[in-house]
PDB file of C-alpha atoms in Angstrom:
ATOM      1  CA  UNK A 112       0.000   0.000   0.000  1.00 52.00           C
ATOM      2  CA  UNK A 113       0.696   3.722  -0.662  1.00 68.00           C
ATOM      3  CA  UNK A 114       2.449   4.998   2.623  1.00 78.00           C
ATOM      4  CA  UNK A 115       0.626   8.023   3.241  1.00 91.00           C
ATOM      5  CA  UNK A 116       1.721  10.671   6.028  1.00 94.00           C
ATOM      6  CA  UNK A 117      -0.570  10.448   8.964  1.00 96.00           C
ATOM      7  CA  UNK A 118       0.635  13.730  10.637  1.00 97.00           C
ATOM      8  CA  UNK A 119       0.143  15.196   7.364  1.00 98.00           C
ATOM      9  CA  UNK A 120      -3.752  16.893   6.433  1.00 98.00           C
ATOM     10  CA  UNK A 121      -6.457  17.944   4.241  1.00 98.00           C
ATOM     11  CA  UNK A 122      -8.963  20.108   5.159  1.00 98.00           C
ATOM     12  CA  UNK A 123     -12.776  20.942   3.301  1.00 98.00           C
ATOM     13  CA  UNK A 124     -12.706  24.303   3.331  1.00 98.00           C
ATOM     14  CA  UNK A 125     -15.645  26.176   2.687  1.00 96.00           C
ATOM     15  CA  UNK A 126     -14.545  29.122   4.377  1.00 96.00           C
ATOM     16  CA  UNK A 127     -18.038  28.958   6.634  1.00 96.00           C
ATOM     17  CA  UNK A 128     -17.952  28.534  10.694  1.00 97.00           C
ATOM     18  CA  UNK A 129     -17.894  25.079  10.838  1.00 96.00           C
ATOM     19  CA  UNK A 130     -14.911  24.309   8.509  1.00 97.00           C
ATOM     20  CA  UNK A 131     -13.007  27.359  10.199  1.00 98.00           C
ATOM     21  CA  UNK A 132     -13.265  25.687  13.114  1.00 98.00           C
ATOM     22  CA  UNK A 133     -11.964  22.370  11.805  1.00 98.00           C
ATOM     23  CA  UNK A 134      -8.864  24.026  10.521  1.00 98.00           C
ATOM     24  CA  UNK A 135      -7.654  25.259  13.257  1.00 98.00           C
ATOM     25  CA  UNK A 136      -8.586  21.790  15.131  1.00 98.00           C
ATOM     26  CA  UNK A 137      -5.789  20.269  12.196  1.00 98.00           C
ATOM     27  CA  UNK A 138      -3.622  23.337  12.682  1.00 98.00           C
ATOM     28  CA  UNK A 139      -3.204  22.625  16.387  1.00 98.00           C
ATOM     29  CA  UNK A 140      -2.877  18.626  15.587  1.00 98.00           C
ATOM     30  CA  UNK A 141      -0.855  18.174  12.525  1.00 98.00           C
ATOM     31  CA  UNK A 142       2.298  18.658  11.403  1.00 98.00           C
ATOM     32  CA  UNK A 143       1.340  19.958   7.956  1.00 98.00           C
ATOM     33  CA  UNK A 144      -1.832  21.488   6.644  1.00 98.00           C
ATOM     34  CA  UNK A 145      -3.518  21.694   3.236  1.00 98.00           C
ATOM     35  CA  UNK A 146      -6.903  23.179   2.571  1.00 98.00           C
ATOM     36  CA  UNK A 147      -9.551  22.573  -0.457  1.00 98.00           C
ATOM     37  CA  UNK A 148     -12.319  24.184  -1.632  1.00 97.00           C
ATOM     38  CA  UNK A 149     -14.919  23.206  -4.344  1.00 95.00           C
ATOM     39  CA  UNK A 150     -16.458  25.764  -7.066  1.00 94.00           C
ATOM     40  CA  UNK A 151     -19.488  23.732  -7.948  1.00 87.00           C
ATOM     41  CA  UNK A 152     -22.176  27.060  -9.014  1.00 83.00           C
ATOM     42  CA  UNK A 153     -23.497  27.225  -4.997  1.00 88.00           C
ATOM     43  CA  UNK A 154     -25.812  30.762  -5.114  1.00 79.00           C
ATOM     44  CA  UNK A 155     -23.475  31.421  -1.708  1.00 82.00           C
ATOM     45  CA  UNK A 156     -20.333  31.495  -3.898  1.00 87.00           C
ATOM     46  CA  UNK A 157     -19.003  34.109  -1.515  1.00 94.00           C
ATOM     47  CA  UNK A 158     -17.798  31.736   0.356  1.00 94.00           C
ATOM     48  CA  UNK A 159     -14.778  31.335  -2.158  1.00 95.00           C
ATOM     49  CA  UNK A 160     -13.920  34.831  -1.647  1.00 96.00           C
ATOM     50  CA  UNK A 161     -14.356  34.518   2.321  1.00 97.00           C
ATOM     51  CA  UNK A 162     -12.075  31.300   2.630  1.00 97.00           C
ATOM     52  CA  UNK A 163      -8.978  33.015   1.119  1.00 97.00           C
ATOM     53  CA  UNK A 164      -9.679  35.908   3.354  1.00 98.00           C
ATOM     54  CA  UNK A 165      -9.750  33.360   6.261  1.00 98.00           C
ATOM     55  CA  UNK A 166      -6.241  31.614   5.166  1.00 98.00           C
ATOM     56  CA  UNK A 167      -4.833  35.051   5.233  1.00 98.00           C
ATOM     57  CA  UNK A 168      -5.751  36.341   8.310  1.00 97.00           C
ATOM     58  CA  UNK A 169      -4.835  32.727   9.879  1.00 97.00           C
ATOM     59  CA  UNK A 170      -1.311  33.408   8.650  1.00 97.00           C
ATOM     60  CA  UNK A 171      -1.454  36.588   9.811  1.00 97.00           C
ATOM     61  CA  UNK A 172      -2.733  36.741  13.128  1.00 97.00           C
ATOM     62  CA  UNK A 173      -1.403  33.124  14.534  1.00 98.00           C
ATOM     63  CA  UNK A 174       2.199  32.872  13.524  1.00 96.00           C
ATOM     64  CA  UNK A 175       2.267  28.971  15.685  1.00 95.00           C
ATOM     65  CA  UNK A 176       0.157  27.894  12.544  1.00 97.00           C
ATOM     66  CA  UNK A 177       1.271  29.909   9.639  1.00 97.00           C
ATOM     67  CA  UNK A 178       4.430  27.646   9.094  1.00 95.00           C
ATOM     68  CA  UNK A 179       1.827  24.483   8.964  1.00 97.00           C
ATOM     69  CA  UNK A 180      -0.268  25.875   6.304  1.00 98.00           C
ATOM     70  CA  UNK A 181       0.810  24.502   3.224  1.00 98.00           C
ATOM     71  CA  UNK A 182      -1.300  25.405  -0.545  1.00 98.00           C
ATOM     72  CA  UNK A 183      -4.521  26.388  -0.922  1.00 98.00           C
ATOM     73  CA  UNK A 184      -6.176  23.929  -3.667  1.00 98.00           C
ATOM     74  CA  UNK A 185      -9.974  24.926  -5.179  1.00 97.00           C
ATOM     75  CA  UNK A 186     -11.597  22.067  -7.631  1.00 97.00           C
ATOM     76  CA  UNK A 187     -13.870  23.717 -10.098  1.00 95.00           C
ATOM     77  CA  UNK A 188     -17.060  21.067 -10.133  1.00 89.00           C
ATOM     78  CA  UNK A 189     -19.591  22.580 -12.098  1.00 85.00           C
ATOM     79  CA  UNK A 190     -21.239  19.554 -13.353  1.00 88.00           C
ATOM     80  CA  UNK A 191     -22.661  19.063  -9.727  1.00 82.00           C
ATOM     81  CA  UNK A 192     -24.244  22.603 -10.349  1.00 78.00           C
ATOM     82  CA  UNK A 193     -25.681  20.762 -13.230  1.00 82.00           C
ATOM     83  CA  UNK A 194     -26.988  17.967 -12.304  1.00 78.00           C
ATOM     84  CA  UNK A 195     -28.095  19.542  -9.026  1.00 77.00           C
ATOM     85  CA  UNK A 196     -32.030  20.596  -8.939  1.00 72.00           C
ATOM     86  CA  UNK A 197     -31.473  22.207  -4.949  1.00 74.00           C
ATOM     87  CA  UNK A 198     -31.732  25.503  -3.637  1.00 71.00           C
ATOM     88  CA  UNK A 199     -28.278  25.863  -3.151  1.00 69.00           C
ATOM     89  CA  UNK A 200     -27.798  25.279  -6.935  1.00 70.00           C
ATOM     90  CA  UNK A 201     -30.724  27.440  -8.058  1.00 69.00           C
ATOM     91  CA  UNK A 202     -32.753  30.473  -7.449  1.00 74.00           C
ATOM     92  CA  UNK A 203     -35.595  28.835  -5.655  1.00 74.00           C
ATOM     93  CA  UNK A 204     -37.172  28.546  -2.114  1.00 75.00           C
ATOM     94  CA  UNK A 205     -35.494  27.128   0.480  1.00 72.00           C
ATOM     95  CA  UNK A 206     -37.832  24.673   2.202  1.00 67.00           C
ATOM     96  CA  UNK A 207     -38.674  21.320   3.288  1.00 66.00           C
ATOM     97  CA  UNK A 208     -39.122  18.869   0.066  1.00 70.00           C
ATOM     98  CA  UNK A 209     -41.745  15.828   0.230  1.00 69.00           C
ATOM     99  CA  UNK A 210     -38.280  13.815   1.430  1.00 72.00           C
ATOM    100  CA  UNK A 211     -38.191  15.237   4.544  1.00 69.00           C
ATOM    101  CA  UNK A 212     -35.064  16.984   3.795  1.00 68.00           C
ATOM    102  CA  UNK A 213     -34.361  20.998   3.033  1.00 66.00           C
ATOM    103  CA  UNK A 214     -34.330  21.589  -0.418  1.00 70.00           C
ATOM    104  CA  UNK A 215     -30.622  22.465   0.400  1.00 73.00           C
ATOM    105  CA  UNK A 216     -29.396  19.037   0.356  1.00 76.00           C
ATOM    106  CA  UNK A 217     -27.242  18.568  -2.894  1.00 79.00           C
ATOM    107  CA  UNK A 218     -27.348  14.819  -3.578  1.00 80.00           C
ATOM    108  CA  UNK A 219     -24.000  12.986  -2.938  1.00 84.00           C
ATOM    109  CA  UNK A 220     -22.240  16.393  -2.385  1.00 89.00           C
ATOM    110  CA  UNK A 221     -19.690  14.850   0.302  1.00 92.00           C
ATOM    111  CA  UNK A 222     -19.141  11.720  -1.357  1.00 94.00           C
ATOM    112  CA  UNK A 223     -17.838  13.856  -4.443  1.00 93.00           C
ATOM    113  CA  UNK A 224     -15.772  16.375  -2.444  1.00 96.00           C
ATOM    114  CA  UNK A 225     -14.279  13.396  -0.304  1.00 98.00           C
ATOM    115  CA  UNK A 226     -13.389  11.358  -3.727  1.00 97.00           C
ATOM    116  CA  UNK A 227     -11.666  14.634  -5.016  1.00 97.00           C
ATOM    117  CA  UNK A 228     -10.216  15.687  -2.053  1.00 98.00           C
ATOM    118  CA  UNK A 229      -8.702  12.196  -1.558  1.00 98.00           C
ATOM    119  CA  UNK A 230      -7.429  11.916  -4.787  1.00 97.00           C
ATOM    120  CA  UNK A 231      -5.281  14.909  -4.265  1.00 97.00           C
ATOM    121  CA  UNK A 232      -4.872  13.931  -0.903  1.00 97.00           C
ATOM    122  CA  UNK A 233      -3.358  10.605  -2.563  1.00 97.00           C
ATOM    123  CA  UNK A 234      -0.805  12.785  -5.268  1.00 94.00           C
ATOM    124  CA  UNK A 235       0.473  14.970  -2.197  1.00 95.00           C
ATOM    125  CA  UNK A 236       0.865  12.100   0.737  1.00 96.00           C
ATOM    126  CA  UNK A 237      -1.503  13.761   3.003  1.00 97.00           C
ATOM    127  CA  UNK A 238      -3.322  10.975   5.047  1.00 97.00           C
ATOM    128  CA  UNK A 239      -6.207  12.414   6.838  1.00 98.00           C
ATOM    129  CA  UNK A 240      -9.337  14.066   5.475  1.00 98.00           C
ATOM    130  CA  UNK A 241     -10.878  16.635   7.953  1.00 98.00           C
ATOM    131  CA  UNK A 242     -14.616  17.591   6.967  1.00 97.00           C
ATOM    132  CA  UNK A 243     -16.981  19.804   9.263  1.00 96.00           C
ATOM    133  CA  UNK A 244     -19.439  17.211   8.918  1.00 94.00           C
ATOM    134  CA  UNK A 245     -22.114  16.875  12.052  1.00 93.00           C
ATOM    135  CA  UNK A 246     -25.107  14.998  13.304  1.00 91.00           C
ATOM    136  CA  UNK A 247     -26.152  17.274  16.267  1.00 84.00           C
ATOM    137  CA  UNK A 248     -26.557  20.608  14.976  1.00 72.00           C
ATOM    138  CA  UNK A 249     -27.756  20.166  11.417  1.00 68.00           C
ATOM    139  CA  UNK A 250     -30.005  20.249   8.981  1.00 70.00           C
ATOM    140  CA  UNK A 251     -30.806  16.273   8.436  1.00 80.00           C
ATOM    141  CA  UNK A 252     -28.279  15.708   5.660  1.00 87.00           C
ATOM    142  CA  UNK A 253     -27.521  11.956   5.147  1.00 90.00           C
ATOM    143  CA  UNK A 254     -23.977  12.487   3.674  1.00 90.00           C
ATOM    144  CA  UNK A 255     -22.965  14.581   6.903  1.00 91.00           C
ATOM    145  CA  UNK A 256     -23.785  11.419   9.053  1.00 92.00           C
ATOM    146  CA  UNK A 257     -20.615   9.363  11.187  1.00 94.00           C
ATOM    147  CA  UNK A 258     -22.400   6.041   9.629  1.00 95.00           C
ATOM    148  CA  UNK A 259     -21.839   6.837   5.477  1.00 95.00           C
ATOM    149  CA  UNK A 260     -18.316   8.880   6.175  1.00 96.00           C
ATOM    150  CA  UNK A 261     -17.612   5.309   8.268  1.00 97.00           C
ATOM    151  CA  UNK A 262     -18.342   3.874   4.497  1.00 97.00           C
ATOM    152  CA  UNK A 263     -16.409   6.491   2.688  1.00 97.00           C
ATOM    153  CA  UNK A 264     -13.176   6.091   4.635  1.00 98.00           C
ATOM    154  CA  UNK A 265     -13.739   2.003   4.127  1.00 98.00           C
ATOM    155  CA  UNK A 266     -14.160   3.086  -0.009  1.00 97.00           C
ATOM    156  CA  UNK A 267     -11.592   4.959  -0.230  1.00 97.00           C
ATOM    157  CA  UNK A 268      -9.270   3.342   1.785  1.00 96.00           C
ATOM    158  CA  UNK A 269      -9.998  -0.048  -0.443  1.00 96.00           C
ATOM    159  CA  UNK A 270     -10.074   1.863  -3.915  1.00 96.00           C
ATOM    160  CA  UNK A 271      -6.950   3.773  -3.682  1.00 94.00           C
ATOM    161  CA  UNK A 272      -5.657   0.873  -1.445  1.00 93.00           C
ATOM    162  CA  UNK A 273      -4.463   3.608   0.549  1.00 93.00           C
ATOM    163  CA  UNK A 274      -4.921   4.250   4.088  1.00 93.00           C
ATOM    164  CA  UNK A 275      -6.967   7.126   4.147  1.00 96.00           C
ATOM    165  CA  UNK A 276      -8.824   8.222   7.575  1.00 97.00           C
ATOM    166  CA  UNK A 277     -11.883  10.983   7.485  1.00 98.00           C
ATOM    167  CA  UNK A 278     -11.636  12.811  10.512  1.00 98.00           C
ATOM    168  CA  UNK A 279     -14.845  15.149  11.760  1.00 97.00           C
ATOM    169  CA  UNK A 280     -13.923  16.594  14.496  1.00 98.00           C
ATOM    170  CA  UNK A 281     -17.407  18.315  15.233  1.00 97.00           C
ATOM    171  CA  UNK A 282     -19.526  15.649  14.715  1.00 96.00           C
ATOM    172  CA  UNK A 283     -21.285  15.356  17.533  1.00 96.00           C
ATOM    173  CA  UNK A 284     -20.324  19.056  18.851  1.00 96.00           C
ATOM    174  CA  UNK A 285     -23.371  21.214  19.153  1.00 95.00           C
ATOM    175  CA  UNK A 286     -23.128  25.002  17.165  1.00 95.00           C
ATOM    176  CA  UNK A 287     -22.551  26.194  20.658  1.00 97.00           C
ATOM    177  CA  UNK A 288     -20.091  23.632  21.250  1.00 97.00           C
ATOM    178  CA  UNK A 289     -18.454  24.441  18.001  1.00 97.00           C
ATOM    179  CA  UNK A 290     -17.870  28.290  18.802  1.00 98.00           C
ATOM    180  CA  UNK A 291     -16.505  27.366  22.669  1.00 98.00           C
ATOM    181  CA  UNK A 292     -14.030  24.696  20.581  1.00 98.00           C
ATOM    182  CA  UNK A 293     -12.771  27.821  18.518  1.00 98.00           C
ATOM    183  CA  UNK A 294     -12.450  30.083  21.919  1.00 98.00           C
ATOM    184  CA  UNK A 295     -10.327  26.959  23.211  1.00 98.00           C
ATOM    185  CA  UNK A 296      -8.199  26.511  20.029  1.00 98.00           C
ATOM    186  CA  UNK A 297      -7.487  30.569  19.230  1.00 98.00           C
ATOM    187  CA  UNK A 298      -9.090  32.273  21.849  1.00 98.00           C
ATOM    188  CA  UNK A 299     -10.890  35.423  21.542  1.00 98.00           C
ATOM    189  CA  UNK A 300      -8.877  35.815  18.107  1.00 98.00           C
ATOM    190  CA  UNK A 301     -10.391  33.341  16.364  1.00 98.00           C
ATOM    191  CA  UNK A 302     -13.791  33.804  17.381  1.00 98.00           C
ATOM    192  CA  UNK A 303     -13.637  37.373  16.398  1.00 98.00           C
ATOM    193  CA  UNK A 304     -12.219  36.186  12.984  1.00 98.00           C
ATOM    194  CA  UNK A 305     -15.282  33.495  12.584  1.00 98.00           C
ATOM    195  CA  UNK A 306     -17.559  36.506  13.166  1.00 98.00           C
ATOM    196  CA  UNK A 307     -16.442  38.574  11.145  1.00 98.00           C
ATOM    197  CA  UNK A 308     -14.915  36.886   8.082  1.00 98.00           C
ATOM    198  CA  UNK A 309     -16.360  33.044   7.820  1.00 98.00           C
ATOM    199  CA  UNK A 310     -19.912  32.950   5.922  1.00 97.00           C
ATOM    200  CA  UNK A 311     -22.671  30.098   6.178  1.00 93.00           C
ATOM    201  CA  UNK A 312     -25.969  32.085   5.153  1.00 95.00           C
ATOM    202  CA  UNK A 313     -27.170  30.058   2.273  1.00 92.00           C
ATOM    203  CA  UNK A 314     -28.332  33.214   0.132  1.00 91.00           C
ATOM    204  CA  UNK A 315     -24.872  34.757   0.691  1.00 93.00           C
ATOM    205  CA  UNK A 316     -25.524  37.590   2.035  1.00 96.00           C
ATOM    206  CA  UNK A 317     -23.070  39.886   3.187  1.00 97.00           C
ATOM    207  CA  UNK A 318     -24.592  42.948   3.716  1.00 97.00           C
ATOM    208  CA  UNK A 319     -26.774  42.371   7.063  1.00 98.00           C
ATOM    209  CA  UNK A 320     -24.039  42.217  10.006  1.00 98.00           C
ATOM    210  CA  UNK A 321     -25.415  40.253  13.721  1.00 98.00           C
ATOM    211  CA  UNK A 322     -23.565  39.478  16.467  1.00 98.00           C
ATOM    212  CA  UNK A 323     -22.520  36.376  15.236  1.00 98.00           C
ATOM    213  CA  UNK A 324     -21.607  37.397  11.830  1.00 98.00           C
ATOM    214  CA  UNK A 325     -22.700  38.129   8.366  1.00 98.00           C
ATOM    215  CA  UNK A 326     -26.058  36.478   6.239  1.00 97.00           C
ATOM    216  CA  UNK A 327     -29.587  37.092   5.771  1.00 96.00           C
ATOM    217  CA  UNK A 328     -30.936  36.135   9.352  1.00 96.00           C
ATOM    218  CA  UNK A 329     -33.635  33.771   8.428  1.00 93.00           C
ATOM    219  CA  UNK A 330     -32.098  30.935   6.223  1.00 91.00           C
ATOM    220  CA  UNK A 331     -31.853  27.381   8.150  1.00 88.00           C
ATOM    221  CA  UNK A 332     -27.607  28.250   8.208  1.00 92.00           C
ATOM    222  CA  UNK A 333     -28.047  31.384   9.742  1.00 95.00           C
ATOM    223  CA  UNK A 334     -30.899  30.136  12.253  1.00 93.00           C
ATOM    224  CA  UNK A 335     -28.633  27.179  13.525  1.00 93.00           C
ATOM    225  CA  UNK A 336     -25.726  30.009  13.495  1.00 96.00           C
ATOM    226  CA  UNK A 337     -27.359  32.236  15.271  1.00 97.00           C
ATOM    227  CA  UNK A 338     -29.258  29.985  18.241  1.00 96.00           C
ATOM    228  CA  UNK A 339     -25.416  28.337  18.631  1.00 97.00           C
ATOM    229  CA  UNK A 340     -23.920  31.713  19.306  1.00 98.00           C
ATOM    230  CA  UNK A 341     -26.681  32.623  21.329  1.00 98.00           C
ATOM    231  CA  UNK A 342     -26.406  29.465  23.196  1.00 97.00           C
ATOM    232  CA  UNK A 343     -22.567  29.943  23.730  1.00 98.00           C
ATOM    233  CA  UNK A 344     -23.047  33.661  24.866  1.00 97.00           C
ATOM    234  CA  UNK A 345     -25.529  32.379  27.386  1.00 97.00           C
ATOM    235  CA  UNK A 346     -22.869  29.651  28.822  1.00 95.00           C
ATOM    236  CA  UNK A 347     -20.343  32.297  28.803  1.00 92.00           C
ATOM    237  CA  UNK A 348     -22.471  34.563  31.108  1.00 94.00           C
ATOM    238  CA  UNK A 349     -22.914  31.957  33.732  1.00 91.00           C
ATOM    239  CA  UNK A 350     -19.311  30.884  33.955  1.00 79.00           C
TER     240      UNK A 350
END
């Protein structure tokens, strides 16, 4: 088998809260540290813009990590767009569909960026995946569930007969759990730099400002956003 570096990893990052948080959860862990991001036509595409803004200001303002931060790789995966019918792919409602599931759910989304980001993971010897993927604080998806990522590692691991090993650090961390484990990793710093710089709100939006940081308010990404930070502040008071 391939040997692949196990102090050595990959983040998915989308430049929102929940994958800022996993990087600096790999910054503090691993030796080395490469991020990648995915271009597949998402309506929030300001997210690319807000994850190189992130990598800078990581560099910047925590020198401990900068020298672990390796390149910066984005996959441009329009067919997904394509072949999407979501509202994260087009201009419709967001809502519940007769699944059960928000119309946000893009079909197989994490299986593709795992298979892509494991590929490259393969070419550069990095062997851990690190995916915000979570079960507790989400919106139902089935491909951000311990169970299928259990599958994927077992896939990948077999068809690149490579030991690969998908690591989700938040997966069963609340959103309030998830801001206190980015005041433990980078203190006050890197909450203030979630705030202000990381985006989740589904329609993008940059131009409404809360406490807990840019989007539209109402979207399911900003509601589970905003009841986390809410929850934190409310845990911070009574310590």
């Amino acid at each position: 088998m391939l040997v692949l570096e196990p102090t050595h990893a990959l983040v998915l990052f989308s430049g929102g809260q929940d994958s800022t948080a996993c990087l600096a959860w790999a910054l503090s862990r691993f030796a080395r540290v490469e991020t990648i991001g995915f271009d597949y036509g998402q309506r929030h595409r300001v997210e690319l813009t807000q994850r190189l803004i992130l990598l800078d200001a990581l560099r910047g303002q925590f020198p401990q990590w900068a020298d672990k931060l390796g390149d910066d790789h984005v996959l441009d995966l329009p067919v997904l767009g394509q072949i999407s019918d979501t509202s994260l792919t087009r201009q419709t409602e967001i809502a519940l569909a007769e699944t059960g599931l928000p119309t946000t759910f893009v079909p197989g989304r994490n299986l593709i960026f795992l298979t892509f980001a494991a590929a490259l993971a393969y070419r550069r010897g990095l062997g851990v995946l690190v995916g915000g993927m979570c079960e507790t604080d989400f919106s139902g998806y089935p491909d951000c569930r311990r169970a299928t990522l259990d599958a994927v590692e077992q896939s990948l691991s077999l068809g690149m007969d490579a030991p690969f090993q998908v690591s989700t650090p938040l997966m069963y961390l609340t959103k309030a759990q998830t801001w206190a484990l980015a005041h433990q990793l980078g203190g006050q710093g890197l909450v203030d730099l979630t705030v202000e710089h990381s985006h989740t709100c589904y329609h993008g939006d940059r131009t409404h400002r809360h406490d807990w940081g840019y989007g539209c308010g109402t979207c399911p990404a900003c509601d589970l956003r905003a009841a986390g930070w809410a929850a934190w502040q409310a845990e911070q008071a009574q310590s």
